[in-house]
């Protein structure tokens, strides 16, 4: 798939901008702070309903404006689509697909698929486990949009269960504490069941995803880092597994998806009972996919805390490249976005990365210094400055 148009109103630094796009490579270059990333951030938002660099929507709306609008026109081999997203201050965002308002914004997920590489990706390797869980969940939703609902469901149950745990009060709290604990315990059983059900679905899906992703990550790491620099490995680690359930899991290697979900539900339920006393003491939910980890390693050492800066970068790139390969397997290419990544890489890795992404149906590239972009990624070129885009004459077109 590819974008044929990106139009923004009051998004970030842009009052109004309208960019025609074509398949192949498009480069956005210009000095720091002129709005290159803002453009590709909007594309990423249209695909995922989230920014890759802001946790909230408020910074996306131009200062002084009440509302931002992102419009993207998408072309696939079977149809064209127009996605319009209204980001609002103080009320819910609205999304229209082909001019029809959607009941829920998340119904638009899957219409546009992107894989975005950005300097922030280093946090995938060096950052908190939450970064890696988000990576997995985002990819899961890109692969199968129905998981957006599973994820939202789990987050809601987790929030409510945590609120309930907190309401029990801390250990050794004021008088009457025991009574409130008893009341909470009765209600907790219900929430445990909810949490285990949606949690099991989410975590088994993540485990499947990691299994599918693994060969792609191994290959991509070798391709980016160069021969003999790996291997890179990844492993999904549940937060609550006992040895007994792990052994049972091994025995269940041939189990169906449904059987695995049911088994995970049972072991999560059992784990919740085991940790209940400390959960009540601490007022936090101690078991479930919100505490699981995607363990990354390079040459048998944990990546976080051990890998060099360059190795960490190669691994972050490998995770994105692997996502791209997985998403495109048997389907249309997602739109590939490279935000300012070449400046971070040495020449060898620049060229290897460029060669790997050059085959994508559409690639959007930003760079402060266009000379940093390897020649193989030649294409349309816009200079970004002061909120306007100027097309640079294509030297290839005579
Ligand atoms: N909500 C907003 N309203 C107005 N301006 C904003 C808003 N959010 C960000 N900006 C401005 O947008 C600019 C940053 O744009 P962007 O991140 O796209 O720069 P860039 O061209 O990618 O720069 P670099 O080369 O440093 O990565 C900053 O000057 C910032 O002040
Ligand atoms: Mg930028």
Coordinates of C-alpha atoms and ligand atoms in Angstrom, one line a residue:
X1 CA 0.0 0.0 0.0
X2 CA 1.0 3.6 -0.4
X3 CA -0.1 7.1 0.5
X4 CA -1.2 9.4 -2.4
X5 CA -1.7 12.4 -0.1
X6 CA -1.0 13.8 3.3
X7 CA -2.9 16.9 4.4
X8 CA -2.6 18.5 7.8
X9 CA -4.5 21.3 9.5
X10 CA -3.2 22.8 12.8
X11 CA -1.1 19.7 13.4
X12 CA 2.0 20.5 15.5
X13 CA 3.9 23.3 13.7
X14 CA 1.7 23.2 10.6
X15 CA -1.2 25.6 10.0
X16 CA -2.0 24.0 6.7
X17 CA 0.0 21.7 4.5
X18 CA -1.0 19.4 1.6
X19 CA 1.5 17.0 0.2
X20 CA 1.0 14.8 -2.9
X21 CA 2.8 11.4 -2.5
X22 CA 3.8 8.6 -4.9
X23 CA 5.0 5.1 -4.5
X24 CA 8.8 4.7 -4.1
X25 CA 11.0 6.9 -2.0
X26 CA 10.1 10.4 -0.8
X27 CA 12.7 12.4 1.1
X28 CA 11.9 15.3 3.5
X29 CA 15.0 17.3 4.3
X30 CA 15.7 20.6 6.1
X31 CA 17.2 22.1 9.2
X32 CA 16.5 21.0 12.7
X33 CA 13.1 21.9 14.1
X34 CA 11.5 22.8 10.8
X35 CA 8.8 20.1 10.9
X36 CA 10.1 17.0 9.1
X37 CA 9.3 14.6 11.9
X38 CA 5.9 16.3 12.4
X39 CA 4.9 15.1 8.9
X40 CA 5.8 11.5 9.4
X41 CA 4.4 11.5 13.0
X42 CA 1.0 12.4 11.4
X43 CA 1.3 9.4 9.1
X44 CA 2.1 7.1 12.0
X45 CA -0.8 8.5 13.9
X46 CA -3.2 7.8 11.0
X47 CA -2.0 4.2 11.2
X48 CA -1.9 3.6 14.9
X49 CA -3.9 6.4 16.6
X50 CA -0.9 7.2 18.6
X51 CA 2.2 9.3 18.3
X52 CA 5.6 7.6 18.4
X53 CA 7.0 10.4 20.6
X54 CA 4.1 11.9 22.6
X55 CA 2.1 9.9 25.1
X56 CA -0.8 12.3 24.9
X57 CA -2.6 14.0 22.0
X58 CA -2.4 17.6 23.3
X59 CA 1.1 18.4 21.9
X60 CA -0.1 17.3 18.5
X61 CA -2.5 20.2 18.3
X62 CA -0.9 23.4 17.1
X63 CA -0.4 25.9 19.9
X64 CA -3.4 28.2 20.1
X65 CA -5.6 25.9 18.0
X66 CA -8.6 23.8 19.4
X67 CA -8.4 21.0 16.9
X68 CA -5.9 19.3 14.6
X69 CA -6.9 17.4 11.4
X70 CA -4.9 14.6 9.7
X71 CA -6.1 13.5 6.3
X72 CA -4.4 10.6 4.4
X73 CA -5.4 9.1 1.1
X74 CA -4.3 5.5 0.8
X75 CA -4.1 3.3 -2.3
X76 CA -3.9 -0.5 -2.2
X77 CA -4.0 -3.0 -5.0
X78 CA -7.8 -3.5 -4.4
X79 CA -9.1 -0.1 -3.2
X80 CA -8.5 3.5 -2.2
X81 CA -9.3 4.9 1.2
X82 CA -9.5 8.3 2.8
X83 CA -8.8 8.5 6.5
X84 CA -9.6 11.7 8.3
X85 CA -8.8 12.1 12.0
X86 CA -9.9 15.0 14.1
X87 CA -7.9 15.6 17.3
X88 CA -9.9 17.6 19.7
X89 CA -9.1 19.5 22.9
X90 CA -11.5 18.7 25.7
X91 CA -13.6 16.2 23.8
X92 CA -13.3 12.9 22.1
X93 CA -11.3 12.6 18.8
X94 CA -13.3 11.6 15.7
X95 CA -12.4 9.5 12.8
X96 CA -14.0 9.3 9.3
X97 CA -13.3 6.6 6.8
X98 CA -14.2 7.5 3.2
X99 CA -16.3 10.4 4.6
X100 CA -18.3 8.1 6.9
X101 CA -17.9 8.8 10.7
X102 CA -16.8 5.7 12.6
X103 CA -18.5 4.8 15.9
X104 CA -15.1 4.2 17.4
X105 CA -11.8 5.6 16.3
X106 CA -10.1 2.1 16.6
X107 CA -12.3 0.8 13.8
X108 CA -9.9 2.6 11.4
X109 CA -6.9 0.5 12.6
X110 CA -5.6 -1.7 9.8
X111 CA -6.7 0.6 7.0
X112 CA -3.2 2.2 6.9
X113 CA -0.3 0.1 8.0
X114 CA 3.1 1.6 8.7
X115 CA 6.4 0.7 10.2
X116 CA 8.2 3.7 11.6
X117 CA 11.9 3.8 12.5
X118 CA 12.9 6.7 14.7
X119 CA 15.7 7.8 17.1
X120 CA 13.3 7.0 19.9
X121 CA 13.6 3.3 18.9
X122 CA 16.8 3.0 21.0
X123 CA 14.4 2.8 24.0
X124 CA 13.2 -0.5 22.6
X125 CA 16.5 -2.0 23.7
X126 CA 17.7 0.3 26.5
X127 CA 14.4 1.4 28.0
X128 CA 11.9 -0.1 30.5
X129 CA 10.0 -3.3 29.8
X130 CA 7.0 -1.2 29.0
X131 CA 8.6 0.0 25.8
X132 CA 9.0 -3.6 24.6
X133 CA 5.5 -4.6 25.6
X134 CA 4.2 -1.6 23.7
X135 CA 6.3 -2.7 20.7
X136 CA 4.7 -6.2 20.8
X137 CA 1.2 -4.9 21.3
X138 CA 1.4 -2.3 18.5
X139 CA 2.7 -5.0 16.1
X140 CA 0.0 -7.3 17.2
X141 CA -2.7 -4.7 16.4
X142 CA -1.0 -4.0 13.0
X143 CA -1.1 -7.8 12.2
X144 CA -4.6 -8.3 13.5
X145 CA -6.6 -5.1 14.4
X146 CA -9.0 -7.1 16.6
X147 CA -6.3 -7.1 19.3
X148 CA -6.9 -3.4 19.8
X149 CA -10.1 -4.4 21.6
X150 CA -8.4 -7.1 23.6
X151 CA -5.7 -4.7 24.7
X152 CA -8.2 -2.0 25.6
X153 CA -10.3 -4.6 27.5
X154 CA -7.2 -5.8 29.5
X155 CA -6.2 -2.2 30.3
X156 CA -9.7 -1.4 31.6
X157 CA -9.9 -4.5 33.8
X158 CA -6.4 -3.9 35.1
X159 CA -7.2 -0.3 36.0
X160 CA -10.4 -1.3 37.8
X161 CA -8.8 -4.2 39.6
X162 CA -5.9 -2.0 40.8
X163 CA -8.3 0.6 42.1
X164 CA -10.0 -2.2 44.0
X165 CA -6.7 -3.4 45.5
X166 CA -5.9 0.2 46.6
X167 CA -9.3 0.6 48.2
X168 CA -8.4 -2.2 50.6
X169 CA -5.9 0.1 52.2
X170 CA -2.3 -0.6 53.2
X171 CA -1.3 -3.4 55.6
X172 CA -1.7 -2.4 59.2
X173 CA -3.8 0.5 58.2
X174 CA -6.6 2.1 60.3
X175 CA -9.2 0.2 62.3
X176 CA -11.9 -1.4 60.2
X177 CA -9.2 -2.3 57.7
X178 CA -9.8 -6.0 58.0
X179 CA -13.5 -5.5 57.2
X180 CA -12.8 -3.6 54.1
X181 CA -10.3 -6.3 53.1
X182 CA -12.9 -9.0 53.4
X183 CA -15.3 -7.0 51.3
X184 CA -12.6 -6.5 48.7
X185 CA -11.6 -10.1 48.7
X186 CA -15.1 -11.2 47.7
X187 CA -15.2 -8.8 44.8
X188 CA -11.6 -9.6 43.8
X189 CA -12.6 -13.2 42.7
X190 CA -14.7 -11.7 39.9
X191 CA -12.0 -9.3 38.8
X192 CA -9.4 -12.1 38.9
X193 CA -11.5 -14.1 36.4
X194 CA -11.8 -11.0 34.1
X195 CA -8.2 -10.3 34.3
X196 CA -7.1 -13.9 33.6
X197 CA -9.5 -14.2 30.7
X198 CA -8.4 -11.1 28.7
X199 CA -4.8 -11.3 30.0
X200 CA -4.5 -14.9 28.7
X201 CA -5.7 -13.9 25.3
X202 CA -3.2 -11.0 25.1
X203 CA -0.2 -12.9 26.3
X204 CA -0.7 -16.0 24.2
X205 CA -1.0 -13.7 21.2
X206 CA 2.2 -12.0 22.2
X207 CA 3.9 -15.4 22.6
X208 CA 2.8 -16.4 19.1
X209 CA 4.0 -13.1 17.7
X210 CA 7.4 -13.6 19.3
X211 CA 7.7 -17.0 17.8
X212 CA 6.8 -15.7 14.3
X213 CA 9.1 -12.7 14.7
X214 CA 12.2 -14.6 15.9
X215 CA 13.6 -15.8 12.6
X216 CA 13.1 -12.4 11.0
X217 CA 14.9 -10.6 13.9
X218 CA 17.8 -13.0 13.7
X219 CA 18.2 -12.5 10.0
X220 CA 17.7 -8.7 10.1
X221 CA 20.2 -8.3 12.9
X222 CA 22.9 -10.2 10.9
X223 CA 22.0 -8.1 7.9
X224 CA 22.3 -4.8 9.7
X225 CA 25.2 -5.5 12.0
X226 CA 27.2 -7.4 9.5
X227 CA 28.3 -11.0 9.4
X228 CA 29.5 -12.7 12.5
X229 CA 28.3 -10.0 14.9
X230 CA 25.3 -11.9 16.3
X231 CA 23.3 -13.8 17.1
X232 CA 20.5 -11.6 18.4
X233 CA 17.8 -13.5 20.2
X234 CA 14.4 -12.7 21.8
X235 CA 12.3 -14.5 24.3
X236 CA 8.9 -13.7 25.9
X237 CA 9.0 -14.1 29.6
X238 CA 5.8 -14.3 31.6
X239 CA 5.8 -12.5 34.9
X240 CA 4.0 -15.2 36.8
X241 CA 5.1 -18.6 35.6
X242 CA 6.0 -21.4 38.0
X243 CA 8.2 -24.3 37.0
X244 CA 5.2 -26.7 37.1
X245 CA 3.2 -24.7 34.5
X246 CA 6.3 -24.2 32.3
X247 CA 6.8 -28.0 32.2
X248 CA 3.2 -28.4 31.4
X249 CA 3.6 -25.9 28.6
X250 CA 6.5 -27.8 27.1
X251 CA 4.4 -30.9 27.1
X252 CA 1.7 -28.9 25.3
X253 CA 3.9 -27.9 22.4
X254 CA 1.3 -29.2 19.9
X255 CA -1.6 -27.5 21.6
X256 CA -4.1 -25.4 19.6
X257 CA -4.4 -21.6 20.1
X258 CA -7.6 -22.1 22.1
X259 CA -6.0 -24.7 24.4
X260 CA -3.0 -22.4 25.0
X261 CA -5.3 -19.5 25.9
X262 CA -7.2 -21.7 28.4
X263 CA -4.0 -23.1 29.9
X264 CA -2.6 -19.5 30.3
X265 CA -5.9 -18.4 31.9
X266 CA -5.7 -21.2 34.4
X267 CA -2.1 -20.5 35.4
X268 CA -2.7 -16.7 35.6
X269 CA -5.7 -17.3 37.8
X270 CA -3.6 -19.6 40.1
X271 CA -0.8 -17.0 40.2
X272 CA -3.3 -14.2 41.1
X273 CA -4.4 -16.3 44.1
X274 CA -0.8 -16.9 45.2
X275 CA 0.1 -13.2 45.2
X276 CA -3.2 -11.9 46.5
X277 CA -1.9 -11.1 50.0
X278 CA 1.0 -9.1 48.8
X279 CA -1.2 -7.4 46.2
X280 CA -3.5 -6.2 49.0
X281 CA -0.5 -5.0 51.0
X282 CA 1.0 -3.1 48.1
X283 CA -2.1 -2.0 46.2
X284 CA -0.7 -3.1 42.9
X285 CA -1.5 -5.9 40.5
X286 CA 1.5 -8.3 40.6
X287 CA 0.8 -10.8 37.9
X288 CA -0.3 -10.5 34.3
X289 CA 0.9 -9.4 30.8
X290 CA 1.4 -5.9 32.1
X291 CA 4.4 -7.2 33.9
X292 CA 5.7 -9.6 31.3
X293 CA 9.0 -8.9 29.5
X294 CA 10.3 -9.3 26.0
X295 CA 13.9 -10.3 26.7
X296 CA 16.4 -9.3 24.1
X297 CA 20.0 -10.5 23.9
X298 CA 23.0 -10.3 21.7
X299 CA 25.6 -13.1 21.8
X300 CA 23.9 -14.6 24.8
X301 CA 24.1 -11.5 27.0
X302 CA 21.0 -9.4 27.9
X303 CA 20.9 -6.5 25.5
X304 CA 19.8 -4.0 28.2
X305 CA 22.8 -3.1 30.3
X306 CA 25.3 -5.1 28.2
X307 CA 25.0 -4.3 24.5
X308 CA 27.2 -1.5 23.1
X309 CA 25.5 1.6 21.7
X310 CA 26.0 0.4 18.1
X311 CA 24.7 -3.1 19.0
X312 CA 21.7 -1.6 20.7
X313 CA 21.0 0.4 17.5
X314 CA 21.4 -2.6 15.3
X315 CA 19.0 -4.5 17.4
X316 CA 16.4 -1.7 17.5
X317 CA 16.6 -1.5 13.7
X318 CA 16.4 -5.3 13.4
X319 CA 13.2 -5.3 15.5
X320 CA 11.6 -2.7 13.1
X321 CA 12.9 -4.5 10.0
X322 CA 11.6 -7.8 11.3
X323 CA 8.2 -6.1 11.9
X324 CA 8.2 -4.9 8.3
X325 CA 9.1 -8.4 6.9
X326 CA 6.4 -10.0 9.1
X327 CA 3.7 -7.5 8.1
X328 CA 4.5 -7.7 4.4
X329 CA 4.6 -11.5 4.3
X330 CA 1.7 -12.6 2.1
X331 CA 0.2 -9.2 2.2
X332 CA 0.6 -5.7 0.9
X333 CA 3.7 -3.8 2.0
X334 CA 3.1 -1.4 4.9
X335 CA 4.4 2.1 4.3
X336 CA 7.9 2.4 5.6
X337 CA 9.0 5.5 7.5
X338 CA 12.6 6.3 8.3
X339 CA 12.7 9.3 10.6
X340 CA 16.2 10.7 11.0
X341 CA 17.9 7.2 11.3
X342 CA 20.8 7.5 8.9
X343 CA 22.6 10.2 10.9
X344 CA 22.9 7.7 13.7
X345 CA 24.6 5.0 11.7
X346 CA 28.0 4.4 10.3
X347 CA 28.4 4.0 6.5
X348 CA 28.3 0.3 6.5
X349 CA 25.1 0.0 8.4
X350 CA 23.6 2.9 6.5
X351 CA 24.1 1.1 3.2
X352 CA 23.0 -2.2 4.5
X353 CA 19.8 -0.7 5.9
X354 CA 19.1 1.3 2.8
X355 CA 19.5 -1.9 0.6
X356 CA 17.0 -3.7 2.9
X357 CA 14.3 -1.1 2.8
X358 CA 14.7 0.0 -0.9
X359 CA 12.4 -2.8 -2.0
X360 CA 9.4 -1.4 0.0
X361 CA 6.5 -0.1 -2.0
X362 CA 6.7 3.3 -0.4
X363 CA 9.4 4.7 1.8
X364 CA 9.2 8.1 3.5
X365 CA 12.6 9.4 4.7
X366 CA 13.5 12.4 6.8
X367 CA 17.0 13.8 7.3
X368 CA 18.5 17.1 8.3
X369 CA 21.4 16.4 6.0
X370 CA 20.2 14.8 2.7
X371 CA 23.7 13.6 2.0
X372 CA 23.4 11.1 4.9
X373 CA 20.8 9.2 2.8
X374 CA 22.4 6.5 0.7
X375 CA 22.1 7.0 -3.0
X376 CA 20.1 3.8 -3.5
X377 CA 17.1 5.6 -1.8
X378 CA 16.7 8.2 -4.5
X379 CA 13.2 9.6 -5.2
X380 CA 11.0 12.6 -4.8
X381 CA 12.5 15.2 -2.5
X382 CA 10.9 18.0 -0.5
X383 CA 12.7 20.7 1.4
X384 CA 10.9 21.6 4.7
X385 CA 11.3 25.1 6.0
X386 CA 9.1 27.5 8.0
X387 CA 6.0 25.3 7.7
X388 CA 6.2 25.0 3.9
X389 CA 7.4 22.3 1.6
X390 CA 9.2 23.0 -1.6
X391 CA 9.7 20.3 -4.2
X392 CA 13.3 19.8 -5.3
X393 CA 13.6 19.1 -9.0
X394 CA 14.1 15.4 -9.6
X395 CA 17.6 15.2 -11.3
X396 CA 16.5 11.8 -12.8
X397 CA 13.5 13.3 -14.6
X398 CA 14.5 15.1 -17.8
Ligands
LIG1 N1 1.8 21.8 19.2 C1 2.7 22.5 18.6 N2 2.4 23.8 18.2 C2 3.3 24.5 17.5 N3 4.5 24.1 17.2 C3 4.9 22.9 17.6 C4 4.0 22.0 18.3 N4 4.6 20.9 18.5 C5 5.9 21.0 18.0 N5 6.0 22.2 17.4 C6 7.2 22.7 16.8 O1 7.6 21.9 15.8 C7 9.0 21.9 15.7 C8 9.6 20.5 15.7 O2 9.3 19.9 14.5 P1 9.9 18.5 14.1 O3 10.1 17.7 15.3 O4 9.1 18.0 13.0 O5 11.4 19.0 13.6 P2 12.4 18.2 12.6 O6 12.4 19.0 11.3 O7 12.1 16.8 12.6 O8 13.7 18.5 13.4 P3 15.0 17.6 13.7 O9 15.9 17.6 12.4 O10 15.7 18.3 14.8 O11 14.5 16.2 14.0 C9 9.6 22.6 16.9 O12 10.1 23.9 16.5 C10 8.4 22.7 17.8 O13 8.5 23.9 18.5
LIG2 MG1 13.0 15.1 13.5

